[in-house]
Coordinates of C-alpha atoms in Angstrom, one line a residue:
Chain N
M931 CA -0.4 -0.3 0.0
E932 CA 1.6 3.6 -0.9
P933 CA 1.9 6.1 2.2
M934 CA -0.3 8.6 2.1
S935 CA 0.4 11.9 0.5
E936 CA 0.5 15.3 2.2
V937 CA -2.5 15.9 0.6
D938 CA -4.4 13.0 1.6
R939 CA -3.3 13.3 5.1
N940 CA -4.4 17.0 5.5
I941 CA -7.8 16.3 3.8
A942 CA -8.2 13.0 6.5
E943 CA -6.9 15.3 9.4
A944 CA -9.4 18.0 8.6
P945 CA -12.2 19.1 11.1
L946 CA -15.4 17.4 9.8
P947 CA -18.7 19.3 10.5
T948 CA -20.8 18.6 13.5
K949 CA -24.4 17.7 12.9
G950 CA -25.6 20.8 14.1
T951 CA -23.5 22.6 11.6
L952 CA -24.8 19.7 8.8
R953 CA -28.2 20.9 10.2
R954 CA -28.0 24.7 10.2
R955 CA -26.2 24.6 6.4
K956 CA -30.0 23.4 5.7
S957 CA -32.5 24.7 7.9
L958 CA -34.7 26.9 6.1
G959 CA -35.0 29.7 8.3
Y960 CA -30.9 29.7 9.9
Q961 CA -30.5 29.9 6.2
V962 CA -32.6 33.1 5.4
T963 CA -30.8 35.2 8.0
R964 CA -27.3 34.1 6.2
F965 CA -28.6 34.8 2.6
V966 CA -29.4 38.2 4.0
A967 CA -26.2 38.9 5.9
F968 CA -24.2 37.7 3.3
N969 CA -26.0 39.8 0.4
F970 CA -25.7 42.8 3.1
R971 CA -21.8 42.3 2.7
M972 CA -21.7 41.9 -0.8
M973 CA -23.5 44.5 -1.6
K974 CA -21.6 46.8 1.0
M975 CA -18.4 45.6 -1.3
V976 CA -19.9 46.4 -4.3
T977 CA -21.1 49.7 -3.6
R978 CA -18.0 50.6 -2.3
A979 CA -16.4 48.9 -5.8
H980 CA -18.4 51.5 -7.4
H981 CA -17.2 54.7 -5.7
Chain V
M1465 CA -19.6 62.0 -33.5
A1466 CA -16.9 59.8 -31.5
R1467 CA -16.9 56.2 -32.6
I1468 CA -16.3 53.7 -29.7
V1469 CA -15.3 50.2 -30.9
I1470 CA -15.1 47.2 -28.3
L1471 CA -13.7 44.0 -28.8
G1472 CA -15.7 41.9 -27.2
A1473 CA -19.0 41.1 -25.5
G1474 CA -18.6 38.8 -22.6
I1475 CA -19.2 40.6 -19.4
S1476 CA -16.8 43.3 -19.7
G1477 CA -17.1 44.3 -23.1
H1478 CA -21.0 44.4 -22.8
T1479 CA -21.3 46.0 -19.4
A1480 CA -19.1 48.7 -21.4
A1481 CA -21.4 48.8 -24.5
L1482 CA -24.6 49.6 -22.5
H1483 CA -22.9 52.2 -19.8
L1484 CA -21.2 53.8 -23.2
Q1485 CA -25.0 54.0 -24.5
R1486 CA -26.7 54.5 -21.9
Q1487 CA -24.9 57.7 -21.1
L1488 CA -24.0 59.0 -24.9
K1489 CA -27.5 57.8 -25.8
N1490 CA -27.3 58.3 -29.9
K1491 CA -25.4 60.8 -30.2
H1492 CA -21.6 58.7 -30.6
E1493 CA -21.4 55.6 -32.2
I1494 CA -20.9 53.0 -30.5
V1495 CA -19.5 48.7 -32.1
V1496 CA -19.2 45.7 -30.5
V1497 CA -17.2 43.2 -32.2
S1498 CA -17.7 39.7 -31.6
P1499 CA -17.3 36.1 -32.9
N1500 CA -20.0 34.7 -31.5
S1501 CA -23.7 35.6 -31.8
N1502 CA -24.6 34.7 -27.8
W1503 CA -24.0 36.4 -24.6
N1504 CA -23.3 33.8 -22.0
W1505 CA -23.8 33.7 -18.3
I1506 CA -20.6 31.7 -17.7
P1507 CA -20.9 31.1 -14.0
S1508 CA -24.0 29.0 -15.1
N1509 CA -21.8 26.9 -17.5
I1510 CA -21.5 24.6 -14.3
W1511 CA -25.3 23.8 -13.9
V1512 CA -25.7 23.3 -17.9
G1513 CA -22.9 20.6 -17.0
V1514 CA -25.0 18.5 -14.7
G1515 CA -28.0 18.5 -16.6
K1516 CA -29.3 21.0 -14.0
M1517 CA -30.2 23.7 -16.7
A1518 CA -30.6 23.9 -20.4
K1519 CA -27.8 25.9 -22.6
S1520 CA -30.9 28.3 -23.7
Q1521 CA -31.3 29.1 -20.0
V1522 CA -27.5 30.7 -19.8
T1523 CA -27.2 32.4 -23.1
F1524 CA -29.3 35.1 -25.3
P1525 CA -28.8 36.6 -28.8
L1526 CA -26.8 39.7 -28.8
A1527 CA -28.4 40.8 -31.8
P1528 CA -31.7 42.0 -30.7
I1529 CA -30.6 43.5 -27.8
Y1530 CA -27.7 45.7 -29.5
Q1531 CA -30.7 46.8 -32.1
R1532 CA -32.7 48.0 -29.2
K1533 CA -30.1 49.6 -27.8
H1534 CA -28.8 51.2 -31.1
I1535 CA -25.2 49.7 -30.7
V1536 CA -23.6 48.3 -34.0
F1537 CA -23.2 44.9 -33.6
R1538 CA -20.6 43.1 -35.7
Q1539 CA -20.6 39.3 -35.5
A1540 CA -16.8 39.4 -36.4
K1541 CA -13.3 38.3 -35.0
A1542 CA -10.7 41.3 -34.9
V1543 CA -7.7 40.2 -36.4
A1544 CA -5.3 43.1 -36.4
I1545 CA -5.4 46.6 -34.5
H1546 CA -3.4 49.7 -36.3
P1547 CA -3.4 51.9 -33.4
E1548 CA -2.1 54.6 -35.8
G1549 CA -3.7 54.0 -38.7
D1550 CA -1.8 53.5 -41.8
I1551 CA 0.0 55.4 -44.9
N1552 CA -3.2 56.5 -46.5
E1553 CA -5.5 56.9 -42.9
S1554 CA -4.5 58.6 -40.2
Q1555 CA -6.9 57.1 -37.8
G1556 CA -7.0 54.2 -36.0
F1557 CA -8.4 51.4 -37.1
V1558 CA -8.6 47.5 -36.5
D1559 CA -9.2 44.6 -39.4
I1560 CA -12.3 42.1 -39.0
V1561 CA -13.1 39.3 -40.4
Y1562 CA -16.6 38.0 -40.4
T1563 CA -18.3 35.0 -38.5
D1564 CA -21.4 35.8 -38.8
P1565 CA -23.1 33.5 -41.2
T1566 CA -24.3 35.3 -43.6
R1567 CA -21.3 37.2 -44.1
V1568 CA -18.4 34.5 -43.2
S1569 CA -15.1 35.5 -44.0
E1570 CA -15.8 39.3 -45.3
E1571 CA -13.2 41.8 -44.4
E1572 CA -13.8 44.8 -42.7
R1573 CA -11.5 47.8 -42.0
L1574 CA -13.4 49.7 -38.3
A1575 CA -11.9 53.1 -37.9
Y1576 CA -12.3 54.2 -34.0
D1577 CA -11.5 56.9 -31.7
Y1578 CA -11.7 54.8 -28.7
L1579 CA -11.1 51.2 -28.7
I1580 CA -11.7 48.7 -25.7
V1581 CA -9.8 45.2 -26.3
A1582 CA -12.4 43.0 -23.9
T1583 CA -11.6 39.6 -25.7
G1584 CA -11.6 37.4 -23.3
P1585 CA -9.3 34.3 -23.3
K1586 CA -8.2 32.4 -26.1
L1587 CA -9.2 28.4 -24.4
N1588 CA -5.7 27.1 -25.4
F1589 CA -6.3 23.5 -25.4
A1590 CA -3.6 23.0 -27.9
A1591 CA -0.8 23.3 -24.5
T1592 CA -1.9 20.0 -23.1
P1593 CA -1.9 17.0 -25.8
G1594 CA -5.3 15.9 -26.0
L1595 CA -6.9 18.4 -23.7
G1596 CA -10.3 19.5 -24.4
P1597 CA -13.5 18.0 -26.3
E1598 CA -12.0 17.4 -29.3
G1599 CA -9.4 15.3 -27.8
N1600 CA -9.8 13.1 -24.8
S1601 CA -11.5 15.2 -22.0
W1602 CA -14.4 17.4 -21.5
S1603 CA -14.7 21.2 -20.8
V1604 CA -17.6 23.3 -19.2
C1605 CA -15.4 26.8 -20.5
T1606 CA -18.7 27.4 -23.0
A1607 CA -22.3 26.3 -23.1
N1608 CA -21.8 24.0 -26.1
H1609 CA -18.8 22.5 -24.1
A1610 CA -20.9 22.1 -20.9
E1611 CA -24.1 20.3 -22.7
Q1612 CA -21.0 18.0 -24.0
S1613 CA -20.1 17.4 -20.3
S1614 CA -23.6 16.9 -19.4
A1615 CA -24.0 14.2 -21.9
A1616 CA -21.4 12.1 -21.1
L1617 CA -21.6 12.3 -17.5
E1618 CA -25.2 11.0 -18.0
K1619 CA -23.4 8.1 -19.9
I1620 CA -21.1 7.7 -16.7
I1621 CA -24.2 7.7 -14.8
E1622 CA -25.8 5.2 -16.4
A1623 CA -23.4 3.0 -16.4
L1624 CA -22.9 3.3 -12.5
K1625 CA -26.3 2.6 -12.2
A1626 CA -25.3 -0.7 -13.9
G1627 CA -23.1 -1.3 -10.8
E1628 CA -19.8 -0.7 -12.9
R1629 CA -17.4 1.5 -11.0
K1630 CA -15.9 4.6 -12.0
T1631 CA -13.1 7.5 -11.5
L1632 CA -14.6 10.9 -12.1
V1633 CA -11.9 13.2 -12.3
I1634 CA -12.2 17.0 -12.1
G1635 CA -10.4 20.0 -12.4
V1636 CA -7.5 21.4 -14.8
G1637 CA -5.5 20.8 -18.0
H1638 CA -2.3 22.5 -17.0
G1639 CA 0.5 23.5 -14.6
T1640 CA -0.8 27.1 -15.8
C1641 CA -4.6 27.3 -15.6
T1642 CA -6.8 29.4 -13.4
C1643 CA -10.3 28.9 -13.0
E1644 CA -9.5 26.7 -9.6
G1645 CA -13.2 28.1 -8.8
A1646 CA -14.7 26.6 -11.7
A1647 CA -13.3 22.9 -11.2
F1648 CA -14.0 22.9 -7.9
E1649 CA -17.7 23.8 -8.5
Y1650 CA -18.2 21.3 -11.3
T1651 CA -16.9 18.4 -8.9
F1652 CA -19.0 19.6 -6.0
N1653 CA -21.8 19.3 -8.5
V1654 CA -20.8 16.3 -10.1
E1655 CA -20.3 14.7 -6.4
H1656 CA -23.7 16.6 -5.3
E1657 CA -25.9 14.9 -8.7
L1658 CA -23.8 11.4 -8.1
R1659 CA -25.5 11.5 -4.9
E1660 CA -28.9 12.6 -5.5
R1661 CA -29.0 9.7 -8.2
G1662 CA -28.0 7.5 -5.6
V1663 CA -24.6 6.2 -7.6
R1664 CA -22.5 7.5 -5.3
E1665 CA -20.9 4.7 -3.5
L1666 CA -19.7 3.1 -6.8
A1667 CA -17.6 6.6 -8.3
D1668 CA -14.0 7.9 -7.1
V1669 CA -14.2 11.5 -7.5
V1670 CA -10.6 13.4 -8.0
Y1671 CA -10.1 16.8 -8.1
L1672 CA -6.8 17.4 -10.1
S1673 CA -5.3 21.0 -9.8
N1674 CA -1.9 22.8 -9.9
E1675 CA -2.6 24.5 -6.8
Y1676 CA 0.1 24.4 -4.3
D1677 CA -2.9 23.6 -1.3
L1678 CA -6.7 23.5 -1.4
G1679 CA -8.7 26.7 -1.0
D1680 CA -5.7 28.7 -3.1
L1681 CA -8.3 29.1 -5.7
G1682 CA -5.8 31.0 -8.0
V1683 CA -5.5 34.3 -5.3
G1684 CA -3.2 32.9 -2.4
G1685 CA -5.5 31.4 -0.7
M1686 CA -7.6 33.7 2.3
I1687 CA -8.0 33.7 6.0
F1688 CA -11.0 34.7 7.6
A1689 CA -12.0 35.4 10.7
Q1690 CA -14.8 32.4 11.9
N1691 CA -15.5 32.0 15.5
G1692 CA -12.9 33.6 17.3
F1693 CA -10.4 32.2 15.3
E1694 CA -8.2 32.9 11.8
T1695 CA -9.2 30.1 9.6
S1696 CA -7.5 29.5 6.3
S1697 CA -9.4 29.0 3.0
K1698 CA -6.7 25.5 2.7
L1699 CA -8.3 24.1 6.3
W1700 CA -11.9 24.9 5.3
T1701 CA -11.5 23.2 1.9
E1702 CA -10.1 20.5 3.1
S1703 CA -12.7 20.1 5.4
L1704 CA -14.9 19.8 2.8
F1705 CA -13.4 17.4 0.8
R1706 CA -13.5 14.9 3.9
E1707 CA -17.0 15.3 4.4
R1708 CA -18.0 15.1 0.8
G1709 CA -15.4 12.0 0.1
V1710 CA -13.7 13.5 -2.8
R1711 CA -9.7 12.9 -2.7
A1712 CA -7.5 15.6 -4.3
I1713 CA -4.4 15.8 -6.1
L1714 CA -2.8 19.2 -6.3
R1715 CA 0.2 20.6 -7.5
A1716 CA 0.1 18.9 -10.6
H1717 CA 0.9 20.2 -14.2
V1718 CA -0.9 17.7 -16.9
E1719 CA 1.1 16.9 -19.7
K1720 CA -0.9 15.1 -21.9
V1721 CA -4.4 13.3 -21.8
D1722 CA -4.6 9.9 -23.6
P1723 CA -8.1 8.4 -23.7
G1724 CA -8.8 7.1 -20.3
V1725 CA -5.2 7.4 -18.9
I1726 CA -3.9 11.1 -17.5
H1727 CA -0.2 12.2 -17.7
Y1728 CA 1.1 14.6 -14.8
E1729 CA 3.8 15.7 -13.6
D1730 CA 4.4 17.2 -10.0
L1731 CA 6.2 19.8 -8.5
D1732 CA 8.8 17.2 -6.8
G1733 CA 9.2 16.8 -10.7
A1734 CA 7.8 13.4 -10.5
H1735 CA 5.7 11.8 -13.5
H1736 CA 2.7 10.0 -12.9
T1737 CA -0.4 8.6 -14.3
L1738 CA -4.0 8.3 -13.2
D1739 CA -6.8 6.3 -14.9
F1740 CA -10.3 7.6 -15.4
D1741 CA -13.7 7.2 -16.9
F1742 CA -14.6 10.8 -17.1
A1743 CA -12.7 13.8 -17.0
M1744 CA -13.7 17.3 -16.9
L1745 CA -10.4 19.6 -17.3
L1746 CA -10.1 23.3 -18.0
P1747 CA -7.9 24.9 -20.3
P1748 CA -5.4 27.4 -20.1
F1749 CA -5.8 30.8 -21.3
R1750 CA -4.1 32.6 -23.4
G1751 CA -5.3 36.2 -24.9
V1752 CA -6.8 35.8 -28.3
E1753 CA -4.5 36.0 -31.6
M1754 CA -4.6 39.5 -32.9
K1755 CA -1.6 41.1 -34.2
A1756 CA -1.2 44.9 -34.2
Y1757 CA 0.6 46.9 -36.5
A1758 CA 2.6 51.1 -36.4
K1759 CA 2.3 53.3 -39.1
N1760 CA 4.7 52.3 -41.5
G1761 CA 3.1 48.6 -41.5
D1762 CA 6.1 47.5 -39.2
D1763 CA 4.7 44.7 -37.1
I1764 CA 4.2 46.1 -33.4
T1765 CA 2.7 43.0 -31.2
D1766 CA 5.1 42.4 -28.9
A1767 CA 5.0 46.0 -27.6
L1768 CA 0.9 46.1 -27.4
F1769 CA 0.3 42.4 -26.1
A1770 CA 2.7 40.6 -23.6
P1771 CA 4.0 37.2 -24.8
N1772 CA 0.9 35.3 -23.2
G1773 CA -1.3 37.7 -25.8
F1774 CA -3.1 39.7 -23.5
L1775 CA -2.9 43.5 -24.0
R1776 CA -0.2 45.7 -21.8
V1777 CA -2.2 48.1 -20.0
D1778 CA -1.2 50.3 -17.1
A1779 CA 0.2 48.0 -14.7
D1780 CA 4.0 47.3 -13.6
Y1781 CA 5.5 44.6 -16.2
A1782 CA 8.8 44.7 -14.7
T1783 CA 9.7 41.1 -13.8
K1784 CA 10.5 41.0 -9.7
P1785 CA 10.5 38.0 -7.0
Y1786 CA 7.6 37.2 -5.6
E1787 CA 8.8 39.0 -2.3
E1788 CA 8.5 42.2 -3.8
W1789 CA 5.2 41.7 -5.5
A1790 CA 3.3 45.0 -4.6
P1791 CA -0.5 46.2 -4.8
E1792 CA 0.9 48.9 -6.9
D1793 CA 2.0 46.5 -9.4
W1794 CA -1.4 45.8 -10.5
P1795 CA -3.5 48.2 -13.1
K1796 CA -5.9 51.2 -12.4
T1797 CA -7.2 52.9 -15.3
Y1798 CA -6.4 49.9 -18.0
Q1799 CA -4.9 52.3 -20.6
C1800 CA -2.6 51.1 -22.9
P1801 CA 0.7 52.8 -22.5
R1802 CA 1.5 53.9 -25.9
Y1803 CA -1.9 54.5 -27.2
D1804 CA -3.9 56.3 -25.0
N1805 CA -7.7 56.0 -26.6
V1806 CA -7.2 51.9 -26.4
F1807 CA -7.8 50.3 -22.8
G1808 CA -8.2 46.4 -22.5
V1809 CA -10.4 45.3 -19.7
G1810 CA -11.6 42.0 -18.4
I1811 CA -9.3 38.9 -18.7
A1812 CA -8.5 40.7 -22.3
F1813 CA -6.1 43.1 -20.1
A1814 CA -2.0 41.6 -19.4
P1815 CA -1.6 41.5 -15.6
P1816 CA 1.5 41.7 -14.1
H1817 CA 1.8 38.6 -12.8
A1818 CA 0.4 36.0 -10.7
I1819 CA -1.6 36.2 -7.0
S1820 CA -0.5 32.8 -6.0
E1821 CA 3.2 31.8 -4.8
P1822 CA 5.2 31.0 -8.2
R1823 CA 6.3 27.3 -8.2
K1824 CA 8.2 25.6 -10.9
S1825 CA 9.0 21.4 -10.8
P1826 CA 13.4 20.9 -10.6
N1827 CA 12.6 20.2 -14.4
G1828 CA 11.6 23.8 -14.7
T1829 CA 7.6 23.2 -15.2
V1830 CA 6.1 25.6 -14.1
I1831 CA 2.9 25.0 -11.6
S1832 CA 1.3 27.3 -10.2
P1833 CA -2.3 29.0 -11.0
A1834 CA -2.7 32.5 -13.2
P1835 CA -4.7 34.9 -11.8
P1836 CA -7.9 34.8 -12.0
R1837 CA -10.2 38.0 -13.0
T1838 CA -13.5 36.4 -12.4
G1839 CA -17.3 38.4 -13.3
M1840 CA -17.4 41.3 -10.4
P1841 CA -14.0 43.1 -11.1
S1842 CA -14.4 42.2 -15.1
G1843 CA -17.8 44.3 -15.0
V1844 CA -16.3 46.7 -12.4
M1845 CA -13.4 47.2 -15.3
G1846 CA -16.0 47.6 -17.7
R1847 CA -18.3 50.3 -16.1
T1848 CA -14.9 52.1 -15.4
V1849 CA -13.3 52.2 -18.7
A1850 CA -16.8 53.4 -20.5
L1851 CA -17.2 56.2 -18.2
S1852 CA -13.4 57.0 -18.7
I1853 CA -14.1 57.4 -22.2
V1854 CA -17.5 59.1 -21.4
D1855 CA -14.7 61.6 -20.0
R1856 CA -13.3 62.4 -22.1
I1857 CA -15.4 62.8 -25.2
H1858 CA -17.4 65.3 -22.9
R1859 CA -14.6 67.1 -21.6
G1860 CA -11.3 66.7 -23.9
G1861 CA -8.5 64.7 -23.4
E1862 CA -7.3 65.7 -20.4
A1863 CA -10.2 64.6 -18.3
K1864 CA -9.2 62.5 -15.7
L1865 CA -9.5 58.6 -15.9
R1866 CA -11.4 56.9 -13.6
T1867 CA -10.0 54.0 -11.4
A1868 CA -10.4 50.5 -10.8
S1869 CA -7.5 48.9 -9.7
M1870 CA -7.9 44.9 -8.0
A1871 CA -5.6 46.1 -5.5
D1872 CA -8.2 48.6 -4.1
M1873 CA -11.4 46.1 -5.0
G1874 CA -13.2 43.0 -2.7
A1875 CA -15.1 40.2 -4.9
A1876 CA -17.7 37.9 -3.9
C1877 CA -17.4 34.4 -5.8
I1878 CA -20.2 32.1 -4.8
A1879 CA -18.6 28.5 -5.6
S1880 CA -21.9 25.7 -6.2
A1881 CA -21.6 22.6 -4.4
G1882 CA -24.6 21.6 -5.5
T1883 CA -28.3 22.5 -6.5
G1884 CA -31.5 22.7 -5.7
L1885 CA -33.8 25.2 -3.5
R1886 CA -34.1 23.0 -0.5
R1887 CA -30.7 20.4 -0.9
G1888 CA -28.1 22.6 -2.5
S1889 CA -25.6 24.4 -0.9
A1890 CA -22.6 26.6 -1.9
A1891 CA -19.2 28.3 -0.6
A1892 CA -20.0 32.0 -0.7
I1893 CA -16.9 34.0 -0.4
T1894 CA -16.4 37.7 0.0
M1895 CA -12.6 39.0 -0.3
F1896 CA -11.4 42.6 -0.1
P1897 CA -9.0 43.3 -1.8
I1898 CA -8.2 40.7 -4.2
I1899 CA -5.3 41.4 -4.7
P1900 CA -3.3 41.0 -1.3
D1901 CA -1.9 44.0 0.4
R1902 CA 0.4 42.8 3.4
R1903 CA 1.6 46.5 4.5
R1904 CA -2.3 47.6 4.8
F1905 CA -3.4 43.9 6.4
P1906 CA -0.2 43.1 8.1
G1907 CA -0.9 38.9 8.5
T1908 CA -3.4 38.3 6.4
G1909 CA -3.3 40.7 3.0
R1910 CA -6.8 40.9 3.6
D1911 CA -9.4 42.8 5.3
L1912 CA -10.7 40.4 7.9
T1913 CA -13.7 42.3 8.4
Q1914 CA -14.8 41.6 4.7
T1915 CA -13.5 38.7 3.6
S1916 CA -15.5 35.7 4.2
G1917 CA -16.4 32.5 3.8
E1918 CA -19.6 30.3 4.2
I1919 CA -21.2 26.9 3.2
G1920 CA -24.7 26.5 3.2
L1921 CA -27.8 26.4 1.3
S1922 CA -28.1 30.5 1.3
G1923 CA -24.7 30.3 -0.9
H1924 CA -26.9 28.2 -3.3
W1925 CA -30.0 30.8 -3.2
T1926 CA -27.1 33.8 -3.7
K1927 CA -25.4 32.0 -7.0
L1928 CA -29.3 31.5 -8.3
L1929 CA -30.1 34.8 -8.1
L1930 CA -27.0 36.2 -9.4
H1931 CA -28.1 34.3 -12.5
Y1932 CA -31.7 35.8 -12.9
L1933 CA -29.9 39.5 -12.1
F1934 CA -27.2 39.4 -14.4
I1935 CA -28.7 37.6 -17.3
Y1936 CA -31.8 40.5 -16.4
K1937 CA -29.1 43.2 -16.4
A1938 CA -27.2 42.0 -19.7
K1939 CA -30.5 41.9 -22.0
A1940 CA -30.5 45.8 -20.7
R1941 CA -34.3 45.2 -19.3
F1942 CA -35.9 48.0 -17.5
G1943 CA -33.4 49.6 -14.6
W1944 CA -30.9 47.2 -15.7
F1945 CA -28.2 49.5 -14.6
L1946 CA -29.5 50.2 -11.1
I1947 CA -27.9 46.6 -10.3
P1948 CA -24.3 46.6 -9.9
E1949 CA -21.2 44.6 -11.2

């Protein structure tokens, strides 16, 4: 068996999202708030780029 | 009356054309030259590539839009620029060759007062033998390519359903490629589709890239502030790869694509092969093939264009080591230094250098991403140059040019990781500035309050919203200009 590459090892050791995180990523209520927050942040950035 | 000629009708060129028309009304002539009859919202091609959108949903014909906006449209490709005119003509002009089916191969000379080069990239499949839809791999760079990829993917899914084991390789097909973000998106959209179709267990999904680390994305990676910690895009991306069971091969330069076998070199200089049943590998980019001539007919192509074929603008092209790269190297006005009425925007301008740290294998092979120029900065550049030209037309040649440096501009990048209004997800990233500035932002190179990343369903909604908004804007429908670039 070939030894694990550095990239494979990094992926294998990366943190996995908890069940709670995975649930929040799909939760309609929570995601609506994230949608608003992200779009607000993006609009701020865009407005800045135009001035 | 001034004539402004725009070469290219992609995000940058089309944005410039619409803003010029809006500002100049019909008092000046705007001419758009593009070899393609359709406009394509390229970020959604990945959804065409997994069969979730039809080609007609990401493209529309340009001619009716330009007719309605009184913009002259030539379906043609530019083959030469004569910025000084010639012995008979004192005004600058471009030579074009029609691709319009009703006038194919017909030539025309188009004089201009201002020229915007927004030709986008040439998809350089030829850089890697066997790469591309005419070789042994697929692409999602154009809507047609994405449609072909979707059909090929469907065959693989049918084989998986029949119980066969398959390897799907998605990534970039050369050591100097850019657009790793698109390869990332397609990888996770394919993985999502395999899960949705109940065949994920039998599929090995491999991401093959020239990035040194996951999450580099051609911008040297990012640092995010999350839950009280500074987290790297590397760790964040590795986590997604672990969660979704996707294998990654990094620091790779694809040398050749044979039927079913990819040959690649790694940064250690070792050569490897990778067997595949389905491969979508993006090509490297170079500038479109265009010549430039001085008044006396001398070939000045090398003076106007960088060796990679992109137009030289007001960037600092002096060769310098990575440690000395500075935000000031990047162009601000996109004006050609030799000719003040020529501008280069979007992918067509020559970047001064990469953003990611450059690396070579012991064999001298360059294996590091070229700098990406995504939709948002391309649109901003197009608009900025259009407004600079408007200022010069209204106030004369001394009017100060407007600026839009990528070193002082942020970007939002929504990397889809699967479709579906309830089951989709995307990595939603913002960064400021695009070009890291380690003097202004020591340690991270970017403003932590404006550089962020999160994964979730809302990212998919945002990407879908942008799809509809930007197609609405590109169609120049009522109030289009209220939608920012």
